[in-house]
mmCIF file of C-alpha atoms in Angstrom:
data_model
loop_
_atom_site.group_PDB
_atom_site.id
_atom_site.type_symbol
_atom_site.label_atom_id
_atom_site.label_comp_id
_atom_site.label_asym_id
_atom_site.label_seq_id
_atom_site.Cartn_x
_atom_site.Cartn_y
_atom_site.Cartn_z
ATOM 1 C CA MET A 29 23.208 37.483 -18.991
ATOM 2 C CA LEU A 30 26.727 35.988 -19.149
ATOM 3 C CA ARG A 31 27.508 37.738 -22.454
ATOM 4 C CA GLY A 32 27.051 41.089 -20.775
ATOM 5 C CA PHE A 33 29.612 40.310 -18.082
ATOM 6 C CA ALA A 34 32.193 38.888 -20.456
ATOM 7 C CA ASP A 35 31.853 41.853 -22.847
ATOM 8 C CA SER A 36 31.784 44.602 -20.237
ATOM 9 C CA LYS A 37 34.747 46.856 -19.974
ATOM 10 C CA PRO A 38 36.428 46.163 -17.586
ATOM 11 C CA PRO A 39 35.125 42.609 -17.282
ATOM 12 C CA ASP A 40 33.123 42.063 -14.044
ATOM 13 C CA ALA A 41 34.481 38.889 -12.522
ATOM 14 C CA PRO A 42 32.297 38.678 -9.458
ATOM 15 C CA LYS A 43 29.038 39.035 -11.546
ATOM 16 C CA ALA A 44 30.429 36.668 -14.099
ATOM 17 C CA SER A 45 31.214 34.183 -11.402
ATOM 18 C CA ALA A 46 27.666 34.388 -10.078
ATOM 19 C CA ALA A 47 26.197 33.940 -13.514
ATOM 20 C CA LEU A 48 28.561 30.899 -14.137
ATOM 21 C CA HIS A 49 27.661 29.441 -10.905
ATOM 22 C CA PHE A 50 23.979 29.571 -11.940
ATOM 23 C CA LEU A 51 24.822 27.986 -15.315
ATOM 24 C CA LEU A 52 26.930 25.350 -13.627
ATOM 25 C CA LYS A 53 23.923 24.354 -11.430
ATOM 26 C CA LEU A 54 21.659 24.256 -14.512
ATOM 27 C CA SER A 55 24.218 22.060 -16.306
ATOM 28 C CA GLU A 56 24.020 19.462 -13.535
ATOM 29 C CA SER A 57 20.439 18.234 -14.387
ATOM 30 C CA LYS A 58 19.021 17.088 -17.577
ATOM 31 C CA ASP A 59 16.137 19.599 -17.505
ATOM 32 C CA GLY A 60 18.604 22.427 -16.775
ATOM 33 C CA GLN A 61 20.826 21.349 -19.718
ATOM 34 C CA GLN A 62 17.851 21.286 -22.073
ATOM 35 C CA MET A 63 16.709 24.746 -20.916
ATOM 36 C CA ALA A 64 20.240 26.254 -21.187
ATOM 37 C CA MET A 65 20.791 24.758 -24.640
ATOM 38 C CA LYS A 66 17.719 26.636 -25.945
ATOM 39 C CA VAL A 67 19.680 29.869 -25.471
ATOM 40 C CA PRO A 68 21.268 30.647 -28.847
ATOM 41 C CA GLU A 69 25.064 30.203 -28.767
ATOM 42 C CA ALA A 70 24.982 29.248 -25.075
ATOM 43 C CA LEU A 71 28.258 27.304 -25.450
ATOM 44 C CA THR A 72 29.885 30.074 -27.369
ATOM 45 C CA ILE A 73 29.099 32.536 -24.583
ATOM 46 C CA ILE A 74 30.711 30.239 -22.015
ATOM 47 C CA ALA A 75 33.738 29.797 -24.261
ATOM 48 C CA GLN A 76 34.053 33.642 -24.570
ATOM 49 C CA THR A 77 33.610 34.028 -20.898
ATOM 50 C CA ARG A 78 36.395 31.529 -20.387
ATOM 51 C CA SER A 79 38.701 33.435 -22.773
ATOM 52 C CA THR A 80 37.828 36.756 -21.061
ATOM 53 C CA PHE A 81 38.729 35.456 -17.603
ATOM 54 C CA LEU A 82 41.548 33.128 -18.759
ATOM 55 C CA ASN A 83 43.869 34.338 -16.017
ATOM 56 C CA LEU A 84 41.296 33.678 -13.253
ATOM 57 C CA GLY A 85 41.627 29.971 -12.483
ATOM 58 C CA PRO A 86 38.292 29.516 -10.642
ATOM 59 C CA LEU A 87 36.276 31.046 -13.456
ATOM 60 C CA ARG A 88 38.102 29.138 -16.056
ATOM 61 C CA TYR A 89 37.405 26.002 -14.019
ATOM 62 C CA GLN A 90 33.608 26.728 -13.826
ATOM 63 C CA CYS A 91 33.576 27.313 -17.592
ATOM 64 C CA SER A 92 35.349 24.017 -18.379
ATOM 65 C CA LEU A 93 33.061 22.083 -15.887
ATOM 66 C CA ALA A 94 29.939 23.636 -17.430
ATOM 67 C CA MET A 95 31.066 22.765 -21.013
ATOM 68 C CA ARG A 96 31.856 19.245 -19.857
ATOM 69 C CA ASN A 97 28.409 18.843 -18.343
ATOM 70 C CA PHE A 98 26.722 20.218 -21.532
ATOM 71 C CA ALA A 99 28.849 17.709 -23.702
ATOM 72 C CA PHE A 100 26.777 14.918 -21.983
ATOM 73 C CA CYS A 101 23.536 16.444 -23.157
ATOM 74 C CA PRO A 102 22.250 15.420 -26.650
ATOM 75 C CA GLU A 103 21.279 19.060 -27.475
ATOM 76 C CA GLY A 104 24.756 20.090 -26.205
ATOM 77 C CA LYS A 105 26.429 17.779 -28.546
ATOM 78 C CA LEU A 106 24.684 19.308 -31.508
ATOM 79 C CA ASN A 107 25.664 22.698 -30.247
ATOM 80 C CA PHE A 108 29.312 21.751 -30.135
ATOM 81 C CA ILE A 109 29.095 20.807 -33.831
ATOM 82 C CA ASN A 110 27.240 24.063 -34.864
ATOM 83 C CA GLU A 111 29.568 26.368 -32.900
ATOM 84 C CA VAL A 112 33.297 26.700 -33.338
ATOM 85 C CA GLU A 113 34.392 28.482 -30.190
ATOM 86 C CA PRO A 114 33.313 25.763 -27.688
ATOM 87 C CA PHE A 115 35.495 23.135 -29.405
ATOM 88 C CA GLU A 116 38.448 25.486 -29.529
ATOM 89 C CA ALA A 117 37.968 26.239 -25.835
ATOM 90 C CA LEU A 118 37.992 22.529 -25.040
ATOM 91 C CA PHE A 119 41.214 21.992 -27.035
ATOM 92 C CA SER A 120 42.747 25.012 -25.490
ATOM 93 C CA ASP A 121 42.008 23.631 -22.050
ATOM 94 C CA LEU A 122 43.324 20.257 -23.130
ATOM 95 C CA GLU A 123 46.527 21.580 -24.560
ATOM 96 C CA GLY A 124 46.894 24.177 -21.807
ATOM 97 C CA THR A 125 50.002 24.508 -19.875
ATOM 98 C CA THR A 126 49.168 27.426 -17.541
ATOM 99 C CA SER A 127 50.361 27.211 -13.936
ATOM 100 C CA PHE A 128 46.959 27.597 -12.274
ATOM 101 C CA ALA A 129 46.042 24.867 -9.898
ATOM 102 C CA GLU A 130 42.800 24.415 -11.773
ATOM 103 C CA SER A 131 44.639 23.677 -15.038
ATOM 104 C CA CYS A 132 44.933 19.942 -14.494
ATOM 105 C CA HIS A 133 41.204 19.846 -13.688
ATOM 106 C CA CYS A 134 40.409 21.829 -16.751
ATOM 107 C CA GLN A 135 42.321 19.466 -18.844
ATOM 108 C CA ALA A 136 40.505 16.459 -17.266
ATOM 109 C CA HIS A 137 37.138 18.209 -17.946
ATOM 110 C CA ALA A 138 38.088 18.843 -21.538
ATOM 111 C CA ALA A 139 39.059 15.242 -22.037
ATOM 112 C CA ASN A 140 35.817 14.072 -20.394
ATOM 113 C CA ALA A 141 33.817 16.423 -22.614
ATOM 114 C CA LEU A 142 35.561 14.996 -25.775
ATOM 115 C CA TRP A 143 34.744 11.450 -24.552
ATOM 116 C CA ALA A 144 31.103 12.414 -23.916
ATOM 117 C CA PHE A 145 30.937 14.081 -27.365
ATOM 118 C CA VAL A 146 32.068 10.950 -29.314
ATOM 119 C CA TYR A 147 30.437 8.382 -26.971
ATOM 120 C CA ASN A 148 27.253 6.966 -28.746
ATOM 121 C CA TYR A 149 27.221 9.834 -31.193
ATOM 122 C CA GLN A 150 28.286 9.184 -34.771
ATOM 123 C CA LYS A 151 28.146 12.888 -35.776
ATOM 124 C CA GLY A 152 30.598 13.555 -32.930
ATOM 125 C CA LYS A 153 33.030 10.897 -34.214
ATOM 126 C CA THR A 154 32.802 12.280 -37.686
ATOM 127 C CA HIS A 155 33.274 15.849 -36.508
ATOM 128 C CA LEU A 156 36.371 14.888 -34.448
ATOM 129 C CA LYS A 157 38.022 13.156 -37.482
ATOM 130 C CA LYS A 158 37.898 16.388 -39.611
ATOM 131 C CA ALA A 159 39.838 19.585 -39.400
ATOM 132 C CA GLU A 160 42.897 17.943 -37.815
ATOM 133 C CA MET A 161 41.108 17.588 -34.448
ATOM 134 C CA LEU A 162 41.935 13.922 -34.143
ATOM 135 C CA ASP A 163 45.671 14.777 -34.764
ATOM 136 C CA ARG A 164 45.542 17.276 -31.944
ATOM 137 C CA VAL A 165 43.936 14.654 -29.672
ATOM 138 C CA LYS A 166 46.692 12.143 -30.513
ATOM 139 C CA ARG A 167 49.462 14.668 -29.935
ATOM 140 C CA VAL A 168 48.045 15.706 -26.570
ATOM 141 C CA HIS A 169 47.557 12.022 -25.641
ATOM 142 C CA ARG A 170 51.140 11.272 -26.487
ATOM 143 C CA ASP A 171 52.468 14.193 -24.626
ATOM 144 C CA MET A 172 50.362 13.469 -21.530
ATOM 145 C CA SER A 173 51.227 9.745 -21.606
ATOM 146 C CA THR A 174 54.866 10.696 -21.741
ATOM 147 C CA ALA A 175 54.447 13.127 -18.843
ATOM 148 C CA LEU A 176 52.603 10.478 -16.769
ATOM 149 C CA GLU A 177 55.391 7.998 -17.413
ATOM 150 C CA ALA A 178 58.050 10.579 -16.338
ATOM 151 C CA CYS A 179 56.082 11.451 -13.175
ATOM 152 C CA SER A 180 55.426 7.835 -12.309
ATOM 153 C CA SER A 181 59.169 6.974 -12.523
ATOM 154 C CA HIS A 182 59.928 9.575 -9.763
ATOM 155 C CA GLU A 183 59.310 8.836 -6.107
ATOM 156 C CA TYR A 184 56.827 11.438 -4.853
ATOM 157 C CA THR A 185 56.605 12.077 -1.109
ATOM 158 C CA ALA A 186 54.751 15.086 -2.331
ATOM 159 C CA SER A 187 51.808 17.104 -1.109
ATOM 160 C CA SER A 188 48.228 16.294 -1.682
ATOM 161 C CA ALA A 189 48.269 18.898 -4.478
ATOM 162 C CA ALA A 190 50.875 16.899 -6.423
ATOM 163 C CA ALA A 191 48.945 13.671 -5.790
ATOM 164 C CA THR A 192 45.729 15.327 -7.018
ATOM 165 C CA SER A 193 47.551 16.617 -10.116
ATOM 166 C CA MET A 194 48.868 12.998 -10.854
ATOM 167 C CA GLU A 195 45.380 11.631 -10.508
ATOM 168 C CA MET A 196 43.947 14.295 -12.874
ATOM 169 C CA LEU A 197 46.658 13.468 -15.365
ATOM 170 C CA ARG A 198 45.873 9.788 -15.182
ATOM 171 C CA SER A 199 42.077 10.595 -15.576
ATOM 172 C CA THR A 200 42.925 12.745 -18.659
ATOM 173 C CA VAL A 201 44.987 10.042 -20.241
ATOM 174 C CA ARG A 202 42.303 7.382 -19.640
ATOM 175 C CA SER A 203 39.627 9.727 -21.148
ATOM 176 C CA LEU A 204 41.861 10.401 -24.171
ATOM 177 C CA ASP A 205 42.430 6.668 -24.504
ATOM 178 C CA ALA A 206 38.634 6.145 -24.734
ATOM 179 C CA VAL A 207 38.250 9.035 -27.174
ATOM 180 C CA LEU A 208 40.842 7.554 -29.507
ATOM 181 C CA GLU A 209 39.325 4.093 -29.204
ATOM 182 C CA LEU A 210 35.815 5.394 -29.981
ATOM 183 C CA SER A 211 37.026 7.504 -32.966
ATOM 184 C CA ASP A 212 38.455 4.423 -34.561
ATOM 185 C CA GLN A 213 35.012 2.661 -34.478
#
């Protein structure tokens, strides 16, 4: 269903959005997660859809939220190990510097997904330590911690959007702190 929307020329954003909304609702319950993970390469399809609609912030946000939800599912964790594209999509969101309003939320979702992936899952910790993934996490953590310190040192009488961005940055740094702590165990 979703693969057809992502692969169509030109990509059909409204139909992909409807399909993603359905997948997002499935990903919110344990039964829905298990059912969706029975679809071969489900996470890869979501990652490809994310790449296809990268310039559409709301679709990218839906993809990152769905992948985060699936990272909490035991079957989803196994799929993250078996499929390459979902992990690359998570790191792409984590390292992302696009100007979309959803970008800071996507970074927070990616950090939460990595935490869920390594929490209580030895294979996840082992997988994160290989292929320079842990170095990427450490680099992003360092960069975001520096950005958080720089932003905290300025007095913001800013809008609610800036306050939300700051809170998302704090959330991302806290999640990355936990990922690094768990990966050392």
